[in-house]
Coordinates of C-alpha atoms and ligand atoms in Angstrom, one line a residue:
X1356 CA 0.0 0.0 0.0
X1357 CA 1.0 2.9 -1.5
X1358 CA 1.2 5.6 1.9
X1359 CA 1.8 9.3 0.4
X1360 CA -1.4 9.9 -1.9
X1361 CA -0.5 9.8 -6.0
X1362 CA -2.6 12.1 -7.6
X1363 CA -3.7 12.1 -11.4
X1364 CA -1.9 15.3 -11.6
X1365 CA 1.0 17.9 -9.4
X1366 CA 2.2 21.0 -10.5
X1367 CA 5.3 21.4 -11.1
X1368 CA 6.6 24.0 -8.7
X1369 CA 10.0 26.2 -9.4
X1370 CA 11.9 27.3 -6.4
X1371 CA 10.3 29.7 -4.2
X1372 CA 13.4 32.1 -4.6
X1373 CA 13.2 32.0 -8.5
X1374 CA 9.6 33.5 -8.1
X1375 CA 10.0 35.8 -5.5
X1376 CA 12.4 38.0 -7.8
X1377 CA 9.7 38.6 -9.7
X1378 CA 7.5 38.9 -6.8
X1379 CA 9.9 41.5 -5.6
X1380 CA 9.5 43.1 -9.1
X1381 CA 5.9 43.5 -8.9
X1382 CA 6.2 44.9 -5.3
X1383 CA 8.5 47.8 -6.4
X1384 CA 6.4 48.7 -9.4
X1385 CA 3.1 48.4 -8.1
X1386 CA 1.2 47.3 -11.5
X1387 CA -0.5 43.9 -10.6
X1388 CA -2.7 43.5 -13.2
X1389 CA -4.5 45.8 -16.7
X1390 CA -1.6 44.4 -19.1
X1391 CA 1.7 45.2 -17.1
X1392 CA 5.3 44.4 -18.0
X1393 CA 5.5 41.0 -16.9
X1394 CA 1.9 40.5 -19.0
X1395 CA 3.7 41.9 -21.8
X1396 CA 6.8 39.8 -21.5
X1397 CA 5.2 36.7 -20.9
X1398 CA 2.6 37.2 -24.6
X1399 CA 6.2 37.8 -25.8
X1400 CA 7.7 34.6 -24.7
X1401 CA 5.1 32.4 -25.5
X1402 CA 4.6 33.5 -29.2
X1403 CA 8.3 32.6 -29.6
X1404 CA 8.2 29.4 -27.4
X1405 CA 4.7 27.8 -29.3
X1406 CA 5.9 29.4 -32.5
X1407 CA 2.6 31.4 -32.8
X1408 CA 2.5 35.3 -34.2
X1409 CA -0.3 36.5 -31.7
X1410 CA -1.5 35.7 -28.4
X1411 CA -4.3 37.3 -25.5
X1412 CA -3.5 36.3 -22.6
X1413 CA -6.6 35.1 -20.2
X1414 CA -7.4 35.0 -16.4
X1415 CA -8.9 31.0 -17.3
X1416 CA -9.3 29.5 -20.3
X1417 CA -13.2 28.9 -19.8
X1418 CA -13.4 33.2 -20.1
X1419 CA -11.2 32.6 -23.1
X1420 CA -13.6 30.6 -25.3
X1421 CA -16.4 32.3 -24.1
X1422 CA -14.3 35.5 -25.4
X1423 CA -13.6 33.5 -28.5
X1424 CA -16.8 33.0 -29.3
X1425 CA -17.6 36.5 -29.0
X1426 CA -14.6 37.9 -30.9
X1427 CA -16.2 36.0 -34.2
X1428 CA -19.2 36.9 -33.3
X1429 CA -20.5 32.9 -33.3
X1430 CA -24.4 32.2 -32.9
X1431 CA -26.9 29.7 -33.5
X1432 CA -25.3 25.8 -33.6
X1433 CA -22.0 24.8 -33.1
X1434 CA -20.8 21.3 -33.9
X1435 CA -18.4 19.9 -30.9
X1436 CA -17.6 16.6 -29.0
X1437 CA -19.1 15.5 -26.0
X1438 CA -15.9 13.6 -25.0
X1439 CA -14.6 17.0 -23.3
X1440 CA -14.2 18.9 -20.1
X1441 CA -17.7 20.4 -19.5
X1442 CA -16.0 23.3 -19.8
X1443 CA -16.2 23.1 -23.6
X1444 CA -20.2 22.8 -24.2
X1445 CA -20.4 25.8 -21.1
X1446 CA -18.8 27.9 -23.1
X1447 CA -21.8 27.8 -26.2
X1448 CA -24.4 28.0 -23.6
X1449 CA -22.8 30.6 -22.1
X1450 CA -23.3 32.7 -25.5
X1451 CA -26.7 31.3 -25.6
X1452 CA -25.4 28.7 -28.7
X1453 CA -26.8 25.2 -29.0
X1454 CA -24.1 22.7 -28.7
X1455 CA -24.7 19.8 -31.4
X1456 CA -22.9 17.0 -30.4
X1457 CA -20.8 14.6 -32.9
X1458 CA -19.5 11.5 -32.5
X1459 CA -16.1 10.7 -31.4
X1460 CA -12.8 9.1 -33.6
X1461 CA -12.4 5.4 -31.8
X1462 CA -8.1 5.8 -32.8
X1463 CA -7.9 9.0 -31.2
X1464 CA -10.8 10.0 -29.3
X1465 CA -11.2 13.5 -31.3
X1466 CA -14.2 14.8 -33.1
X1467 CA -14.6 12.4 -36.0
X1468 CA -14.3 14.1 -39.2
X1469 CA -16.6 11.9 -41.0
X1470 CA -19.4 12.2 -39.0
X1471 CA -19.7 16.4 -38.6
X1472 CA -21.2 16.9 -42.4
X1473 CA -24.4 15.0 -41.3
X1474 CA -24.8 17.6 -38.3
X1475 CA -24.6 20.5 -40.5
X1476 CA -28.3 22.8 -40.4
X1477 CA -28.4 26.1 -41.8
X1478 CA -27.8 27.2 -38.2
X1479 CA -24.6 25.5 -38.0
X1480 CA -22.4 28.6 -37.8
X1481 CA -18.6 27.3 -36.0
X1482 CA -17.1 23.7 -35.4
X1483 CA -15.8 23.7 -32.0
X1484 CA -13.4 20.8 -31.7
X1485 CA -11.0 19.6 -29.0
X1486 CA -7.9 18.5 -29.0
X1487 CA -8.0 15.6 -26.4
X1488 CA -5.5 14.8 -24.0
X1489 CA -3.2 17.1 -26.4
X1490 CA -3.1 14.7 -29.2
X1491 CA -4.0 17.1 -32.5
X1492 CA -7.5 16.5 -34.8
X1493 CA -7.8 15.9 -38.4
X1494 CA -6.8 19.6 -38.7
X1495 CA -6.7 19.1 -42.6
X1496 CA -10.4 17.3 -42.4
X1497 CA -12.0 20.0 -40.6
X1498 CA -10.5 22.9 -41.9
X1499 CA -11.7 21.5 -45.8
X1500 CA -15.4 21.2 -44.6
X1501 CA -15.5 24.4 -42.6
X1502 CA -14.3 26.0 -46.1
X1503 CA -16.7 24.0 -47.8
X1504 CA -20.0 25.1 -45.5
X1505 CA -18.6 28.6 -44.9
X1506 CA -18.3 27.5 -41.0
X1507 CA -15.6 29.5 -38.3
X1508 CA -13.4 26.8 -36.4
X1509 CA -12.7 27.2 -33.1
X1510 CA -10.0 24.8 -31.2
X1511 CA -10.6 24.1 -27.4
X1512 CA -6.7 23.5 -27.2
X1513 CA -7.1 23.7 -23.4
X1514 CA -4.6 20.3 -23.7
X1515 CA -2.2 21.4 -26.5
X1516 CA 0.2 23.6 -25.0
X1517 CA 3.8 22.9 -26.7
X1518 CA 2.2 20.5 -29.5
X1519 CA 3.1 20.6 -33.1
X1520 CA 1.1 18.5 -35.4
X1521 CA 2.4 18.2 -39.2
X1522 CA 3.0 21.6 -40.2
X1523 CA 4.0 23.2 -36.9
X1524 CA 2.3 24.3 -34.1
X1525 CA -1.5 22.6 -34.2
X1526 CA -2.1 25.8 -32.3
X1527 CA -2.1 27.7 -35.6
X1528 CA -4.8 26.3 -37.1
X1529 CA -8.5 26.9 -37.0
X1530 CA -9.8 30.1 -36.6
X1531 CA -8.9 30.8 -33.3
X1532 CA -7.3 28.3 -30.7
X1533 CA -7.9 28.7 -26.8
X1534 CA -5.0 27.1 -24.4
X1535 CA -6.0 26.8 -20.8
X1536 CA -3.2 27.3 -18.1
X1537 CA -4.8 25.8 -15.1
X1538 CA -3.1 24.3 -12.0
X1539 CA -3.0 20.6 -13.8
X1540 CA -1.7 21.4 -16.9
X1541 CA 1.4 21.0 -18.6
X1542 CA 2.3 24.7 -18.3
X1543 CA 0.0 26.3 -15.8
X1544 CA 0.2 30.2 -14.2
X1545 CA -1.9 28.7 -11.6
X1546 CA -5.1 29.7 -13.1
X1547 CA -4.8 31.2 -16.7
X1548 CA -5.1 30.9 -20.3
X1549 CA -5.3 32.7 -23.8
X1550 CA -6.6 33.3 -27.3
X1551 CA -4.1 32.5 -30.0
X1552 CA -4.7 35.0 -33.0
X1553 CA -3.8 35.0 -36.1
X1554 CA -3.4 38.5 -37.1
X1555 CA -2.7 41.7 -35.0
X1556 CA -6.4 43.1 -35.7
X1557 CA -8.0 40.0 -34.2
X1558 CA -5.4 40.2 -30.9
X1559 CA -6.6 44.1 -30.7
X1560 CA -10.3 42.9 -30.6
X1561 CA -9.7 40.4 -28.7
X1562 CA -8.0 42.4 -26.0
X1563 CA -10.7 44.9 -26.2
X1564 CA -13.2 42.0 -25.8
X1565 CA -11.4 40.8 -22.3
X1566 CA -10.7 44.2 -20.7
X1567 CA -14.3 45.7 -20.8
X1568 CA -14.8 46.7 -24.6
X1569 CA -12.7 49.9 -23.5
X1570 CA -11.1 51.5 -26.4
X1571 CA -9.3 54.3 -24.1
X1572 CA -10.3 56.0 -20.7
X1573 CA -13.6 57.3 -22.3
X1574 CA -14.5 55.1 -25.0
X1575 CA -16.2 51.4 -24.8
X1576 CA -17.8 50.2 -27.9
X1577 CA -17.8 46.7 -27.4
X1578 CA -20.0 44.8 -24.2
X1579 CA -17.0 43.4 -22.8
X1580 CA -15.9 41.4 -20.3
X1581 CA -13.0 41.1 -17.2
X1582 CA -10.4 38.3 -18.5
X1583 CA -7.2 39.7 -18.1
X1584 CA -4.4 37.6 -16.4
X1585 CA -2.8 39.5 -13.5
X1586 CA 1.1 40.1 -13.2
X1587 CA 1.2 37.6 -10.4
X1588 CA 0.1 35.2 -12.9
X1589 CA 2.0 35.9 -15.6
X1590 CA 5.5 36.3 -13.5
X1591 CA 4.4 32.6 -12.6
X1592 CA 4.4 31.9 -16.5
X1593 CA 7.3 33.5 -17.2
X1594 CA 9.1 31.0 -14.1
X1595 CA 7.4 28.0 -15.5
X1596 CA 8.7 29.0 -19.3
X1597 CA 12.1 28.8 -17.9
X1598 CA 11.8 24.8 -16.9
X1599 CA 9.2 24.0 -19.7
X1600 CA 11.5 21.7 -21.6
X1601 CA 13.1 20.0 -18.6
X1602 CA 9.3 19.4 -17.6
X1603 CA 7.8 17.7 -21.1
X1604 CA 11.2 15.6 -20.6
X1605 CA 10.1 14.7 -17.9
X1606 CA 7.0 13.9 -18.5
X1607 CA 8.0 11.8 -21.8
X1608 CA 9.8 9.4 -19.2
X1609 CA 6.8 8.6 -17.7
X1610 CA 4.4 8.0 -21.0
X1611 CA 7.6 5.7 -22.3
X1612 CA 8.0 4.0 -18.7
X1613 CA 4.1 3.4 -18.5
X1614 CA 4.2 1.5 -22.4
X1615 CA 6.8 -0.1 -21.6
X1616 CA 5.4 -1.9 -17.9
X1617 CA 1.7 -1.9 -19.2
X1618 CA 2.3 -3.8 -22.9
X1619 CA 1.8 -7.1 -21.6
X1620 CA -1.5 -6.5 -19.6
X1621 CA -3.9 -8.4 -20.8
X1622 CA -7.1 -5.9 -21.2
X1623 CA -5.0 -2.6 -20.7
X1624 CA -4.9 -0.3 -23.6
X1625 CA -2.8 2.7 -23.7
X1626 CA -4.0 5.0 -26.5
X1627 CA -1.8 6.1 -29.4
X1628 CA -0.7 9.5 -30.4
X1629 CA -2.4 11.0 -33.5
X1630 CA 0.4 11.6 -35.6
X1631 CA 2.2 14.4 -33.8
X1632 CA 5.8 15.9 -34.2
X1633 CA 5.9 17.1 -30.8
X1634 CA 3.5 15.7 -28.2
X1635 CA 3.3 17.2 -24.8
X1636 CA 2.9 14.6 -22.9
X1637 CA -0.1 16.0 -20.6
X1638 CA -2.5 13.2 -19.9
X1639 CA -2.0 9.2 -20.1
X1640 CA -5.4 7.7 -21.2
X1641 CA -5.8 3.5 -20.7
X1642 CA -8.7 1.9 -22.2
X1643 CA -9.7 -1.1 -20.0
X1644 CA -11.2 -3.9 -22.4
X1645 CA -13.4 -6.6 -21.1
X1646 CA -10.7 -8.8 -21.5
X1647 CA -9.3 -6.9 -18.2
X1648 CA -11.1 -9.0 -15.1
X1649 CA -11.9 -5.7 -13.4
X1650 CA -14.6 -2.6 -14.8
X1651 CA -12.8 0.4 -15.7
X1652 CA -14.6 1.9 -12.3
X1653 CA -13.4 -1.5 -10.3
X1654 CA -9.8 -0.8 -11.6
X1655 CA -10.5 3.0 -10.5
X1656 CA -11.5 2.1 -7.1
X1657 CA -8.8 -0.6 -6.7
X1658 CA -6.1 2.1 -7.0
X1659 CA -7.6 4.7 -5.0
X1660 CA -7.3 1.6 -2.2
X1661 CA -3.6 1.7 -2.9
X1662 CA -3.8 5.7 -2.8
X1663 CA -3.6 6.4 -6.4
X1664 CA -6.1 8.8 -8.0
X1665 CA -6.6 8.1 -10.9
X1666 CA -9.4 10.1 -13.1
X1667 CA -12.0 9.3 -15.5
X1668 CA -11.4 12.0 -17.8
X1669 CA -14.4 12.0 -19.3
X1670 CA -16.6 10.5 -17.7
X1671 CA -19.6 11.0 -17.8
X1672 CA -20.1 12.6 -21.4
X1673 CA -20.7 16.4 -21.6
X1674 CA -24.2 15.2 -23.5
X1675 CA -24.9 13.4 -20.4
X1676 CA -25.3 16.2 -17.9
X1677 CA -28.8 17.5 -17.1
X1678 CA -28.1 21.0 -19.2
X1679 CA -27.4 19.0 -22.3
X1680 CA -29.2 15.6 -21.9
X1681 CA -32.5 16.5 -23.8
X1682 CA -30.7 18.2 -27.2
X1683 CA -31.7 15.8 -29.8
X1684 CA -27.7 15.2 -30.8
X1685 CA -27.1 13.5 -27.3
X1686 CA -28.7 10.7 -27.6
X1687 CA -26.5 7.4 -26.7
X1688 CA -27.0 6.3 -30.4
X1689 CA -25.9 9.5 -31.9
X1690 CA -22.6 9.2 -29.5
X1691 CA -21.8 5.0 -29.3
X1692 CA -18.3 5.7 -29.6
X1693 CA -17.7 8.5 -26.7
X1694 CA -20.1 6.5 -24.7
X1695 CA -18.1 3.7 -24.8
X1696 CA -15.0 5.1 -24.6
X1697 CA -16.1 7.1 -20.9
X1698 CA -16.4 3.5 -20.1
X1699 CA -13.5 2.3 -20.6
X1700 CA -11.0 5.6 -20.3
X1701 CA -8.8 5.7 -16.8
X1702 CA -6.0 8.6 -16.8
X1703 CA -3.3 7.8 -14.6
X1704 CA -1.0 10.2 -13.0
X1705 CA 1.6 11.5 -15.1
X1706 CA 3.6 14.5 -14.0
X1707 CA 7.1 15.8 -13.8
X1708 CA 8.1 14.6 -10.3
X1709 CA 6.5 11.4 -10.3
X1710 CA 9.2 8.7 -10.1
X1711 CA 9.8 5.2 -11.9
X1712 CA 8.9 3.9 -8.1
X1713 CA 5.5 5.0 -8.4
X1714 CA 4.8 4.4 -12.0
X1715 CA 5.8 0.6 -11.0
X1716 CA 3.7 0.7 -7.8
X1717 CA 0.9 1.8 -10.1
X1718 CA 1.6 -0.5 -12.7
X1719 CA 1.8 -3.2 -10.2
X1720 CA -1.3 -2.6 -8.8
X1721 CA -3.0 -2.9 -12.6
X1722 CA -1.3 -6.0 -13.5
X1723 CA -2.5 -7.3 -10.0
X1724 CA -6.0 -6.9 -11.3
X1725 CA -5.0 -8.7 -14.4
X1726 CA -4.2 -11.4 -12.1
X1727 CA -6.8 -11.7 -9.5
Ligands
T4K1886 N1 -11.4 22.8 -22.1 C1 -10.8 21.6 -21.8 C2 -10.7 20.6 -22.8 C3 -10.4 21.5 -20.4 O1 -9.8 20.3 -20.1 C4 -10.5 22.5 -19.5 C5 -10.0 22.4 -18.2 C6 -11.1 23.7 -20.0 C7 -11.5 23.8 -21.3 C8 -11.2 24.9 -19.1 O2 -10.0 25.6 -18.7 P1 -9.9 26.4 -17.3 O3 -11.0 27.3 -17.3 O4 -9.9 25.3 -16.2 O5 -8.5 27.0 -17.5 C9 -9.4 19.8 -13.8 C10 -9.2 21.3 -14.0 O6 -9.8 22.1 -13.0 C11 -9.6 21.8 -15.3 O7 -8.9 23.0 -15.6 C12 -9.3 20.8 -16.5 N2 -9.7 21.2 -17.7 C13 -9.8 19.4 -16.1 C14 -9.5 18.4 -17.2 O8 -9.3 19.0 -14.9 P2 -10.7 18.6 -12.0 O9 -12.1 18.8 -11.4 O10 -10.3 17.2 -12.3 O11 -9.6 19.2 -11.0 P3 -9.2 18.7 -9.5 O12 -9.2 19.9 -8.7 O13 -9.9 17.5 -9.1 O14 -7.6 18.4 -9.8 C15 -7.2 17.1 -10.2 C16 -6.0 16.7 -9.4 O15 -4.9 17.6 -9.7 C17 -6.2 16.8 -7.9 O16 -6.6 15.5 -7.4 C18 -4.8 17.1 -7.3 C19 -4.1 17.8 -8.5 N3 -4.1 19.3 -8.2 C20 -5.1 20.1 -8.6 C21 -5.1 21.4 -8.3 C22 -6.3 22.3 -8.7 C23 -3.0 19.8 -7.6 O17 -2.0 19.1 -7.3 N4 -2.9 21.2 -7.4 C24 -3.9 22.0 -7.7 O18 -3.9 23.2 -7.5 O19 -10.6 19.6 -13.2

């Protein structure tokens, strides 16, 4: 029994001295927030790091594709996945859109191409599609039927910081692409996120958009709305940025050590990337088959026994909670494979600091399952 609790997720944490230089920073200037320098410097940094020409930086990502959704002005339907953070389907209610939910790629778990023609009305206006557990969509698909039905593209990239798909950063497709830097993600400013634009006109809007609609001290002609990230926030970026690449190292030990102990668990599937140049490395998704002598939610409980917590990301379906359950496109039938696969999915904990003595102990524990 495992005694110090593993959970799915742990930040990783820079030295309390490396942050309080900037702390100290902020103290001396007295700007904490409204787009200061370390706001400034941190937009900087990232456009060079994810190899992206524009970004808004956001106080969550949640406020940043409800801001995204504003800035292109998106109404009526919007095609997405119900295999998401609930986060993703909020953000259409919360610009009074219908969500129309499409079924889900078995391979990679992402919006299936194939099926988002057939959920095309005339008041499909967007495709809002996620790039689960960081691993990139048909970017090519989607972008040649959102041409073809004249339909905006909007990427809940809450997972894809630091990904690059076939062309470069999967962050520059789309529309507009919305990263979330929350506590349990692969770069975090404890809570955080932004809009990744792809001209200088759309960043201006889209700054307008977060900070009020103001134009200058007089002047608002946009209804606006507070999502700016605050200096503490972004001096916590900025640390982060400087460990980023020892930290997706890190966490690329832990995917390889995880397929290497898990390949010969009978009913344990780990899922594959999707083709990516540069994967991130930010969740690690098992399927557990029936060939596995445990449920998915036995082999869940089992764990937390041992003091692992593992999560069902995502479980249940966004289609299945009450605010969604009666639209016509969440119906089971309409969704077998993301109903299936929040059966089956289990993420264990991957993160920086957890060591090859954990992944065993948690591998262990699996394999036990397999056994008993
Ligand atoms: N779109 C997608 C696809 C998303 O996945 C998300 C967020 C969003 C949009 C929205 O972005 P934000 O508005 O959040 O920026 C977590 C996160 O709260 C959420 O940000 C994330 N997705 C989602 C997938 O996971 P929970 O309910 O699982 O969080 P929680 O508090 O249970 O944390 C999980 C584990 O992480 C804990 O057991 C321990 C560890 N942890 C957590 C926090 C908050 C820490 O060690 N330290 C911490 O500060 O939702």
């Amino acid at each position: 029994m495992s005694v110090k609790p593993i959970y799915v997720t742990q930040p990783f944490l820079p030295s309390l001295d490396e942050f309080s230089v900037y702390l100290e920073q902020i103290w001396k200037n007295k700007t904490l927030t409204n787009g200061g320098p370390f706001h400034q410097q941190l937009e900087k940094a990232l456009c060079e790091y994810l190899g992206v020409n524009h970004i808004a930086l956001f106080n969550n990502g949640t406020i940043a594709l409800i801001t995204a959704l504003q800035a292109l002005k998106i109404k009526g339907q919007v095609i997405t996945t119900p295999y998401s953070f609930v986060a993703t389907a909020h953000s259409l209610l919360w610009n009074g859109i219908e969500p129309v939910f499409v079924d889900i790629d078995p391979k990679t778990l992402n919006l299936d191409p194939s099926k988002i023609e057939a959920a095309i009305t005339p008041k499909t206006t967007a495709i809002m599609p996620v790039h689960c557990y960081g691993h990139p969509c048909d970017v090519d698909a989607i972008q040649e039927i959102a041409n073809r039905y004249n339909l905006k593209v909007i990427y809940d990239a809450a997972h894809a910081f630091g990904v690059d798909c076939h062309c470069g950063s999967v962050l520059n497709h789309g529309d507009l692409s919305v990263l979330s830097f929350h506590a349990t993600k692969v770069f975090n400013t404890f809570e955080g996120g932004a809009i990744i634009c792809p001209d200088a006109q759309t960043k201006h809007h889209i700054d307008q958009l977060k900070n009020f609609g103001f134009v200058d001290e007089v002047t608002v002609n946009i209804a606006g709305i507070n999502g700016k990230m605050s200096e503490v926030n972004a001096a916590f970026g900025l640390v982060q940025l400087n460990h980023i690449d020892a930290a997706l190292d890190a966490r690329k030990r832990v995917d390889a050590l995880y397929r290497c102990l898990l390949k010969d668990v009978n009913g344990i599937r780990c899922l594959e990337d999707a083709g990516e140049r540069v994967a991130n490395y930010s969740y690690f998704p098992i399927l557990v088959d029936e060939s596995y002598p445990l449920t998915r939610d036995e082999l869940y409980q089992k764990l937390k026994e041992h003091n692992i917590f593992a999560r069902r990301y995502f479980y249940p379906l966004i289609s299945e909670f009450p605010m969604y359950k009666n639209l016509d496109s969440s119906a089971s039938s309409n969704l077998l494979v993301a109903t299936d696969a929040s059966k089956r999915v289990l993420c264990l904990p991957i993160f920086p600091e957890l060591s090859d003595g954990d992944i065993k102990k948690i591998v262990d524990v699996i394999d036990e399952g397999e056994k008993s």
